[in-house]
């Protein structure tokens, strides 16, 4: 005959680790992008600050996130180029 499947109990379920979300912010070195980076970092997101020209501004945002205890990196790339977008991810 067909047996019934074993019941799953709460102790059988192992929750998967919950990593921090990673957010890529293009143009994150200043203005709305920088404010968004800082806000999301405060919510626990790891941040990738994408920049095209202003490395210093992007690194300033990264430093602010790191100083606040978050995780962030600055990543150069022209997001109007498909290969650069692929490299960003």
CSV table of C-alpha atoms in Angstrom, one decimal:
chain,number,residue,atom,x,y,z
A,1,UNK,CA,0.0,0.0,0.0
A,2,UNK,CA,0.8,3.6,-0.1
A,3,UNK,CA,2.2,5.0,3.1
A,4,UNK,CA,1.6,8.5,4.3
A,5,UNK,CA,4.6,10.8,4.1
A,6,UNK,CA,6.3,11.5,7.4
A,7,UNK,CA,5.1,14.7,9.0
A,8,UNK,CA,7.6,17.5,9.0
A,9,UNK,CA,8.0,19.0,12.5
A,10,UNK,CA,9.4,22.4,13.4
A,11,UNK,CA,12.7,20.8,14.5
A,12,UNK,CA,13.1,19.2,11.0
A,13,UNK,CA,13.1,22.6,9.3
A,14,UNK,CA,16.4,24.4,9.3
A,15,UNK,CA,16.2,28.0,8.2
A,16,UNK,CA,18.5,29.1,5.4
A,17,UNK,CA,21.0,31.7,6.3
A,18,UNK,CA,19.7,35.2,5.6
A,19,UNK,CA,22.5,37.1,4.0
A,20,UNK,CA,22.4,40.9,3.7
A,21,UNK,CA,20.8,42.1,0.5
A,22,UNK,CA,23.4,43.6,-1.8
A,23,UNK,CA,22.4,46.8,-3.6
A,24,UNK,CA,24.2,48.3,-6.6
A,25,UNK,CA,23.7,52.0,-6.8
A,26,UNK,CA,24.7,53.7,-10.1
A,27,UNK,CA,25.8,57.2,-9.7
A,28,UNK,CA,26.0,56.6,-6.0
A,29,UNK,CA,28.8,59.1,-5.3
A,30,UNK,CA,26.6,62.1,-4.7
A,31,UNK,CA,23.1,63.4,-4.5
A,32,UNK,CA,20.2,61.0,-4.5
A,33,UNK,CA,22.4,58.0,-5.1
A,34,UNK,CA,24.6,58.8,-2.1
A,35,UNK,CA,21.6,59.4,0.1
A,36,UNK,CA,20.1,56.1,-1.0
A,37,UNK,CA,23.3,54.3,-0.4
A,38,UNK,CA,23.6,55.6,3.1
A,39,UNK,CA,19.9,54.9,3.8
A,40,UNK,CA,20.0,51.3,2.6
A,41,UNK,CA,23.3,50.6,4.3
A,42,UNK,CA,21.5,51.7,7.5
A,43,UNK,CA,18.9,49.1,6.8
A,44,UNK,CA,21.5,46.4,6.5
A,45,UNK,CA,22.2,46.3,2.8
A,46,UNK,CA,25.7,45.8,1.5
A,47,UNK,CA,26.3,48.5,-1.0
A,48,UNK,CA,28.2,48.7,-4.3
A,49,UNK,CA,28.6,52.3,-5.3
A,50,UNK,CA,29.0,52.5,-9.0
A,51,UNK,CA,30.8,55.5,-10.6
A,52,UNK,CA,31.9,56.6,-14.0
A,53,UNK,CA,34.3,59.5,-13.3
A,54,UNK,CA,34.3,60.6,-9.7
A,55,UNK,CA,36.1,57.9,-7.8
A,56,UNK,CA,36.8,60.3,-4.9
A,57,UNK,CA,33.1,61.0,-4.4
A,58,UNK,CA,32.2,57.2,-4.6
A,59,UNK,CA,35.0,56.4,-2.1
A,60,UNK,CA,33.6,59.1,0.2
A,61,UNK,CA,30.2,57.3,0.3
A,62,UNK,CA,31.9,54.0,0.8
A,63,UNK,CA,33.9,55.5,3.7
A,64,UNK,CA,30.7,56.9,5.3
A,65,UNK,CA,29.0,53.5,5.0
A,66,UNK,CA,32.1,51.7,6.5
A,67,UNK,CA,32.3,54.3,9.3
A,68,UNK,CA,28.7,53.5,10.2
A,69,UNK,CA,29.5,49.8,10.5
A,70,UNK,CA,28.1,48.8,7.1
A,71,UNK,CA,29.7,47.1,4.1
A,72,UNK,CA,30.4,48.9,0.8
A,73,UNK,CA,32.7,49.0,-2.2
A,74,UNK,CA,33.2,51.4,-5.0
A,75,UNK,CA,33.1,50.0,-8.5
A,76,UNK,CA,34.0,51.9,-11.7
A,77,UNK,CA,32.0,51.3,-14.8
A,78,UNK,CA,30.0,52.9,-17.6
A,79,UNK,CA,26.5,51.4,-17.2
A,80,UNK,CA,25.6,52.5,-20.7
A,81,UNK,CA,27.9,49.7,-21.9
A,82,UNK,CA,26.5,46.2,-21.6
A,83,UNK,CA,29.9,44.6,-20.9
A,84,UNK,CA,30.4,47.1,-18.0
A,85,UNK,CA,27.0,46.2,-16.6
A,86,UNK,CA,27.9,42.5,-16.8
A,87,UNK,CA,31.2,43.1,-15.0
A,88,UNK,CA,29.4,45.1,-12.3
A,89,UNK,CA,27.4,42.0,-11.4
